[in-house]
Tab-separated table of C-alpha atoms in Angstrom:
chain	number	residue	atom	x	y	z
A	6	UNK	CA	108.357	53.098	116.118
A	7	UNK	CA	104.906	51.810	115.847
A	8	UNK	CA	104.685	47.911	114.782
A	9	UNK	CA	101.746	48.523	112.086
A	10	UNK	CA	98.454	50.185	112.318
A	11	UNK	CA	95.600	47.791	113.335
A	12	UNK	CA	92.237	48.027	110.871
A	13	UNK	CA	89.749	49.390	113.643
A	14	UNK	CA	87.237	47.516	114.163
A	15	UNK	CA	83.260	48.553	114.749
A	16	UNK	CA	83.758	49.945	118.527
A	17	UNK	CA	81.689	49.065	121.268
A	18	UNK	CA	82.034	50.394	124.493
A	19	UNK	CA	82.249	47.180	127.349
A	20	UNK	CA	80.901	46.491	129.762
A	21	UNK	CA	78.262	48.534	131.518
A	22	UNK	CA	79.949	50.031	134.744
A	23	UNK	CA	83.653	49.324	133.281
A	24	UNK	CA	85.843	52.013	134.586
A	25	UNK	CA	87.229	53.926	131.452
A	26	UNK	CA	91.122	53.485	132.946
A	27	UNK	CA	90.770	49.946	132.510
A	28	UNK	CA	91.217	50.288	128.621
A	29	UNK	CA	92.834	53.160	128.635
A	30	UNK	CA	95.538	52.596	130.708
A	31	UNK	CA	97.091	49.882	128.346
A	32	UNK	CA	96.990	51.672	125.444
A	33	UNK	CA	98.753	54.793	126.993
A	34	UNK	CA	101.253	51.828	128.161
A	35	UNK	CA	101.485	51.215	124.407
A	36	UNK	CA	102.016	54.601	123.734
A	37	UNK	CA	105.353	54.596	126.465
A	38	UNK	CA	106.626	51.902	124.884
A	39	UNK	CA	106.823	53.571	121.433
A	40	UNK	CA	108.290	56.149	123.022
A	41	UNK	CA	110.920	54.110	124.066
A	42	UNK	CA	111.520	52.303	121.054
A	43	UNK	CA	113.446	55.184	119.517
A	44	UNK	CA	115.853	54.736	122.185
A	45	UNK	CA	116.384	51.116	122.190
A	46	UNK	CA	116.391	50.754	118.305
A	47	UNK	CA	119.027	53.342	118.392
A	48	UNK	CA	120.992	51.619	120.592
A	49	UNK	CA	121.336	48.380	119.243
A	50	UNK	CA	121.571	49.341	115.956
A	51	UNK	CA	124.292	51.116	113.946
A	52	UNK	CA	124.472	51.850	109.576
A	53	UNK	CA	125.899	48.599	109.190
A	54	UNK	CA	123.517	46.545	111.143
A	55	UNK	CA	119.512	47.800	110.068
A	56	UNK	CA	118.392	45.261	108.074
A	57	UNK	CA	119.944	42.740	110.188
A	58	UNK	CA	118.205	44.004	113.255
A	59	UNK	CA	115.328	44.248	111.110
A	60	UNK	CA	114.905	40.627	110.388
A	61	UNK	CA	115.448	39.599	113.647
A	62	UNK	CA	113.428	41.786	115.660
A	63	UNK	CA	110.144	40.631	113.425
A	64	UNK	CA	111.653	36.732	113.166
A	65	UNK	CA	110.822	36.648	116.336
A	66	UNK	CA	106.856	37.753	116.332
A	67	UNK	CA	105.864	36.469	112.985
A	68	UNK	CA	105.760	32.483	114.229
A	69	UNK	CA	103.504	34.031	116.948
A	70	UNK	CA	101.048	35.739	114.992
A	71	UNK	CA	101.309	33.071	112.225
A	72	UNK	CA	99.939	30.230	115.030
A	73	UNK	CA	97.340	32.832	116.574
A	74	UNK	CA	96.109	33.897	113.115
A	75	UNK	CA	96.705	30.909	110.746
A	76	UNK	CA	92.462	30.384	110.739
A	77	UNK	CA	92.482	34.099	109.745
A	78	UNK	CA	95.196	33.414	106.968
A	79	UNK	CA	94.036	30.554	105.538
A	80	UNK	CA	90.312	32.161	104.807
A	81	UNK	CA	91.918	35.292	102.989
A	82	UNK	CA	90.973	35.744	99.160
A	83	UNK	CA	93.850	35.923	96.413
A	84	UNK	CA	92.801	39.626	96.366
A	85	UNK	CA	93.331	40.476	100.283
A	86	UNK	CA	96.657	38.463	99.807
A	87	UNK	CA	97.655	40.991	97.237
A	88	UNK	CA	96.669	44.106	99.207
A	89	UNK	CA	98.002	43.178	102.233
A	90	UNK	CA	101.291	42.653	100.401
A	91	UNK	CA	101.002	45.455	98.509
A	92	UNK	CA	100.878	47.547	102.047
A	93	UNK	CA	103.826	45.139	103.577
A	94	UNK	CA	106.487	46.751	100.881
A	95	UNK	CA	105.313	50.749	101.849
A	96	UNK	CA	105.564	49.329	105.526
A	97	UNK	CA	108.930	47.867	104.512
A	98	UNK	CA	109.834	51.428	103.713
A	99	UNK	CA	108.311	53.046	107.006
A	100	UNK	CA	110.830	50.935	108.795
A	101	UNK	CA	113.588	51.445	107.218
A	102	UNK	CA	113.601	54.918	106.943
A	103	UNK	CA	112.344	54.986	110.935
A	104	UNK	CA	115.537	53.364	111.430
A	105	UNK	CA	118.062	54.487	109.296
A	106	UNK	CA	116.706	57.782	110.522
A	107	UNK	CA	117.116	57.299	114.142
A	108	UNK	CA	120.850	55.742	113.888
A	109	UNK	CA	121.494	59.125	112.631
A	110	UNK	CA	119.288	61.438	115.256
A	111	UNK	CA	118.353	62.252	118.432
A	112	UNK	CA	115.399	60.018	119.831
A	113	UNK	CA	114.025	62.679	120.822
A	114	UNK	CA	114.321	64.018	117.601
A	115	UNK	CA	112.644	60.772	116.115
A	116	UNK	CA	109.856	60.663	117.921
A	117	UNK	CA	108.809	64.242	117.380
A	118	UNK	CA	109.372	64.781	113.632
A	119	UNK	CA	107.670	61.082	113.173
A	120	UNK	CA	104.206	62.779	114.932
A	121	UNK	CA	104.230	64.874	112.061
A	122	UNK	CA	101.974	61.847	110.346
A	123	UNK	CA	99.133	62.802	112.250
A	124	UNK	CA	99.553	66.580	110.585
A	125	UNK	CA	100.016	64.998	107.186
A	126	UNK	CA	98.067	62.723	106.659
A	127	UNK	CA	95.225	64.577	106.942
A	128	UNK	CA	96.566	66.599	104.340
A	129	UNK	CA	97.367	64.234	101.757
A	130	UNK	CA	93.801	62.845	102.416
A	131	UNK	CA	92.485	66.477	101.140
A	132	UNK	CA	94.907	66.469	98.173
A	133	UNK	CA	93.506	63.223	97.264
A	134	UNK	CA	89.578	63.933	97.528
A	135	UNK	CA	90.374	67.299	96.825
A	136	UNK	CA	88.481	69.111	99.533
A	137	UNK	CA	90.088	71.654	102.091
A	138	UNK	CA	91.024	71.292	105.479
A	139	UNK	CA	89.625	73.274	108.055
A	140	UNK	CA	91.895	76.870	108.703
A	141	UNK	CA	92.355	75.678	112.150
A	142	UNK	CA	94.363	72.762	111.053
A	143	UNK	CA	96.023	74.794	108.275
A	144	UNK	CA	97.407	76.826	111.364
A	145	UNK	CA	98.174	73.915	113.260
A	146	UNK	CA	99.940	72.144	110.734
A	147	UNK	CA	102.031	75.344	109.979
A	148	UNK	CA	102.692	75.318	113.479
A	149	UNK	CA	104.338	71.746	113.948
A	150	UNK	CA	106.368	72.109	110.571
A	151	UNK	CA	107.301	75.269	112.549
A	152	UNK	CA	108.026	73.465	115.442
A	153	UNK	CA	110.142	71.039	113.615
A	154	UNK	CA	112.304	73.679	112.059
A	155	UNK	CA	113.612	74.474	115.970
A	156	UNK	CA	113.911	71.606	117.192
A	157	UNK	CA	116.252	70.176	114.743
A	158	UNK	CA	118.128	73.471	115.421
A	159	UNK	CA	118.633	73.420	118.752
A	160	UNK	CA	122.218	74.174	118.748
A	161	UNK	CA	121.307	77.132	116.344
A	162	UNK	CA	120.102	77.706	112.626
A	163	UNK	CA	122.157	75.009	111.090
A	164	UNK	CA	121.799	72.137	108.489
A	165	UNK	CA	119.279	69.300	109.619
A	166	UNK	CA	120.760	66.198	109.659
A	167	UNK	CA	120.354	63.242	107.221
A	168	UNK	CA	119.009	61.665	110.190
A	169	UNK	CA	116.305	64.194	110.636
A	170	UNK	CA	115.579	64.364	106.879
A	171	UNK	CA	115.162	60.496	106.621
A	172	UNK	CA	113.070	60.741	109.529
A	173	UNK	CA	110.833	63.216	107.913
A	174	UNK	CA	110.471	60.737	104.523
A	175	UNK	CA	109.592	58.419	107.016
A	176	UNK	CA	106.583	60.053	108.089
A	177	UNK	CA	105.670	60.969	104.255
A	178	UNK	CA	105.805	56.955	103.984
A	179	UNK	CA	103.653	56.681	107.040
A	180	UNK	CA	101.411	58.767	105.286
A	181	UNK	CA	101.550	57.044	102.214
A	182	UNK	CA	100.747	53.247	104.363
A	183	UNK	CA	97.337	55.141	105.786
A	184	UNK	CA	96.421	55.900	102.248
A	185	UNK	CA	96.921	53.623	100.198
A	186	UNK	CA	95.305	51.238	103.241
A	187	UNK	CA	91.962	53.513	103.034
A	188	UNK	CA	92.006	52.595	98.946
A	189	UNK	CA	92.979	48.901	99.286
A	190	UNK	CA	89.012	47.670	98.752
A	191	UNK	CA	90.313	44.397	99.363
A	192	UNK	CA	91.665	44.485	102.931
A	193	UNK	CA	89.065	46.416	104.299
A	194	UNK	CA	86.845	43.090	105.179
A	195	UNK	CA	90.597	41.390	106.038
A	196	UNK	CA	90.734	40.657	109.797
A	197	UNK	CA	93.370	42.920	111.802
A	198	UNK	CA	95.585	39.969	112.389
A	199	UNK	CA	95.657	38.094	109.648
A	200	UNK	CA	96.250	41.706	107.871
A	201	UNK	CA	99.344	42.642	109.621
A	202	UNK	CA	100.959	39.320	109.571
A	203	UNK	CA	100.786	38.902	106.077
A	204	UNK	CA	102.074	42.520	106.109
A	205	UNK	CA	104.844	41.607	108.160
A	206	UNK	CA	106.101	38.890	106.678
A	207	UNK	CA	106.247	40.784	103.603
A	208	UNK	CA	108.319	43.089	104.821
A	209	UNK	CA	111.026	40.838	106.687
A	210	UNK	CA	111.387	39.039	102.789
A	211	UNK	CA	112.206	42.651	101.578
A	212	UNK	CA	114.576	42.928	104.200
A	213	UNK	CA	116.273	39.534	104.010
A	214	UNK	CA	116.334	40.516	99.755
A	215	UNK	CA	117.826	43.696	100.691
A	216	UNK	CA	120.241	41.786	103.265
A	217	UNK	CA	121.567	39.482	100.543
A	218	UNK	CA	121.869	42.184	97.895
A	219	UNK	CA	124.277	43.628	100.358
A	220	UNK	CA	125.895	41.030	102.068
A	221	UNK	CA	129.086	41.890	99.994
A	222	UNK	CA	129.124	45.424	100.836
A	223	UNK	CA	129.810	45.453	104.212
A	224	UNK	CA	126.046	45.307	105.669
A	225	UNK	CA	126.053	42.658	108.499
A	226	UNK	CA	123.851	39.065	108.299
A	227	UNK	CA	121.737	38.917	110.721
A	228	UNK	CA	122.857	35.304	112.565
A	229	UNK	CA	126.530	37.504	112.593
A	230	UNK	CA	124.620	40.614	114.317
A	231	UNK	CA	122.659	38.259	117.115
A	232	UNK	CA	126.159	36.460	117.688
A	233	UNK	CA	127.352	40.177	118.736
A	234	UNK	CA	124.833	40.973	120.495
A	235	UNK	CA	125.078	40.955	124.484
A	236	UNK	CA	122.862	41.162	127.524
A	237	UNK	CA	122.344	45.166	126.575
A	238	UNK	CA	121.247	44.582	123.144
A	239	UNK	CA	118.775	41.512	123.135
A	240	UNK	CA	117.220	43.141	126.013
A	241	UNK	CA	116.585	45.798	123.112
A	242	UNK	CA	115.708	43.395	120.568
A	243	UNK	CA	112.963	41.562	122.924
A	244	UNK	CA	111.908	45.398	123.807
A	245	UNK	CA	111.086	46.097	120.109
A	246	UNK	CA	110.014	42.631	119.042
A	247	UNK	CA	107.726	41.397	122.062
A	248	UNK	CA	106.717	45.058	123.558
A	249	UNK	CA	107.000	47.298	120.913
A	250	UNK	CA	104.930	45.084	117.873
A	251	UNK	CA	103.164	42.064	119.713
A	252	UNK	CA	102.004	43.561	123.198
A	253	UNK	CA	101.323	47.072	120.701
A	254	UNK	CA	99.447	44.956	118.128
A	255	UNK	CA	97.400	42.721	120.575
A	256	UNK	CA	96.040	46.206	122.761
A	257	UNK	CA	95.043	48.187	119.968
A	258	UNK	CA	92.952	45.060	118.661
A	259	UNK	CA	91.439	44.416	122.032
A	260	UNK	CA	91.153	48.539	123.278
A	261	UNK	CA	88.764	49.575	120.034
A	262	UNK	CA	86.668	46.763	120.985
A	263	UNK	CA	86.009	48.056	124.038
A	264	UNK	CA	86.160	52.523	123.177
A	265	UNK	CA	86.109	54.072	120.603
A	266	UNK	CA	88.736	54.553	117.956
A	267	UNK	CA	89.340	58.496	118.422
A	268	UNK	CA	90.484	57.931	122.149
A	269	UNK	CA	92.784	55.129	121.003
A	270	UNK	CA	93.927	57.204	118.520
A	271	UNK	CA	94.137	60.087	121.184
A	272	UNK	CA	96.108	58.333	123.685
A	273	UNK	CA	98.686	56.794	120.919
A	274	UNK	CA	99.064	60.568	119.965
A	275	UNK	CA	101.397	61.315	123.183
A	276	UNK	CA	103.866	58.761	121.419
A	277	UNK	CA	105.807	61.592	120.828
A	278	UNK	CA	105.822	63.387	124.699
A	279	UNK	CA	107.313	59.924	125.336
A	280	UNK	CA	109.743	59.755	123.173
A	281	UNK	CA	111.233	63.310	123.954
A	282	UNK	CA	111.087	61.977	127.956
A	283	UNK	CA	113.066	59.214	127.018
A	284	UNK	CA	115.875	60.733	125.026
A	285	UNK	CA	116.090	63.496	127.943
A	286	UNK	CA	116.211	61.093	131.008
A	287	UNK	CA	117.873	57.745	129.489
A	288	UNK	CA	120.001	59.485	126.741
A	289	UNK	CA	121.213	62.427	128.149
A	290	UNK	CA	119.636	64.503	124.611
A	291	UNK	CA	120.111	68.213	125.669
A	292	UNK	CA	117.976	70.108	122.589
A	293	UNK	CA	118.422	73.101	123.800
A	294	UNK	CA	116.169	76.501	124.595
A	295	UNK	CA	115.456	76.362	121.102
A	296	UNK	CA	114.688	72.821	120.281
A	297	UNK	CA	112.592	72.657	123.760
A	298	UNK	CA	110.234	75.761	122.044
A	299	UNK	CA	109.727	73.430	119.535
A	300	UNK	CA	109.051	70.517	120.951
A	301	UNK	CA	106.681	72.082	122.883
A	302	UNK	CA	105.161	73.384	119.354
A	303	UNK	CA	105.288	70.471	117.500
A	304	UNK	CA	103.722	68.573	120.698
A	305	UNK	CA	100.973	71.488	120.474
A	306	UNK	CA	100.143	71.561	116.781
A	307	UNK	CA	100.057	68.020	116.564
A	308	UNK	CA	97.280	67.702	119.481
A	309	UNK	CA	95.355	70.642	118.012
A	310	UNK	CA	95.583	69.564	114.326
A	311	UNK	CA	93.917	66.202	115.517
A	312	UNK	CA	91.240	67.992	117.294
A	313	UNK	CA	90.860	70.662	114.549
A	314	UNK	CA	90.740	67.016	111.608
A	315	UNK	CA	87.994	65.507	114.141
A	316	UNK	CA	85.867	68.054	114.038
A	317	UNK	CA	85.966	68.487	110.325
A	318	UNK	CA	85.062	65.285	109.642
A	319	UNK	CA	82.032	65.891	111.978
């Protein structure tokens, strides 16, 4: 469950002589820890509690990036504050579906269907500008929807669940946050900081809105969630808040400073293989002959749909 994409920068690559690992290795970190975060949002989270664990988990980070950013903040234009808003209430939505989604699913699940947002996104952007994709990513797009069709059937040709469904709108509103981003005129000359703070906070006030519109319908507040919570469960809160959005957020800004963007955005792409690892060792998910051949082809078409979009655009 990605914290929020970071506005790449002009890349430059280092320092002469700087072995490549040196960057690379903590962005693939990054890339574990989203994996993980399927898991440990879906374990300290039920219906009841989202938006509760929600406003927490980014109450946490915001005072953070508020202090490291606040030069950033304070130099923004009325119409940068409006963008980046604007892009806080679709990244609202990411999260909510992301977690709705996994209370309801496999993490495995999660983290595969989500990777379809590197498949459509591409699309969308050919819908938009009304140009067509390359038939090599036609075929690999066909083959991760494919893909997704057995894994959520692992225990045969059944219904998908709501969980897998919501997961699925949440990659259409992934989609959506990359577009909408890339048309923003505004935010494009907004530092990456000051950019997703301003996006963050946006979202925690639709949450704590949401929160209050259904405190009398059963959804918990979140001071009545953290004084549930035990050892187990604000281990998983620090997980998502510290690891999952700050340490996330902080590497991608520093990596494509130092690479290039495509091999950040190449090593992010195995969120997914660590998802699936997690929900198979830590959660015991069993998907199945079925669901593992399409893991295995949503993991493929995924890989070679980003290869097949990279050379297009060259």
């Amino acid at each position: 469950m990605t914290a929020s994409p970071a506005v790449a920068a002009p890349a430059s690559l280092g320092a002469p002589g700087r072995p490549a690992w040196l960057t690379d290795l903590p962005v693939l970190l990054v890339a574990v820890v989203w994996g993980g975060s399927y898991l440990a949002a879906k374990g300290i989270t039920t219906g009841s509690t989202v938006l509760a664990v929600l406003i927490l988990r980014f109450a946490v980070v915001l005072p953070v990036l508020v202090v490291a950013g606040w030069r950033g903040l304070r130099a923004l234009t009325a119409a940068q504050w409006r963008g980046a808003g604007l892009l806080g209430l679709v990244l609202a939505g990411v999260f909510l579906l992301e977690t709705y989604g996994v209370v309801h699913t496999s993490a495995t699940n999660a983290g595969l269907i989500i990777s379809l947002t590197m498949i459509l996104t591409p699309l969308a952007e050919a819908a938009v500008t009304r140009t067509r994709p390359p038939r090599a990513f036609l075929a690999a797009a066909a083959l991760s929807v494919t893909g997704v069709v057995l894994l959520t059937q692992g225990g045969g040709f059944t219904t998908p669940s709501s969980g897998d469904l919501l997961m699925l709108l949440a990659a259409l509103a992934r989609t959506a946050h990359v577009l909408v981003m890339s048309r923003i005129k505004a935010v494009r000359t907004a530092g990456s900081l000051s950019l997703t703070t301003v996006q963050l906070g946006s979202a925690v006030v639709v949450f704590a809105l949401l929160a209050a519109l259904s405190g009398s319908g059963g959804g918990a507040a979140p001071w009545e969630a953290a004084r549930a919570f035990g050892v187990r469960e604000w281990a998983g809160l620090l997980f998502l808040s510290v690891f999952c959005t700050l340490f996330a957020f902080f590497v991608q800004m520093w990596a494509v400073r130092r690479t290039s963007p495509s091999r950040v955005s190449l090593l992010l792409g195995t969120e997914p293989l660590w998802a699936a690892a997690a929900g198979i060792a830590l959660a015991g998910d069993r998907p199945g002959v079925l669901g593992l051949f399409g893991a295995i082809l949503v993991l493929g078409g995924t890989s070679w749909g980003r290869r097949a979009a990279d050379e297009g655009d060259r």
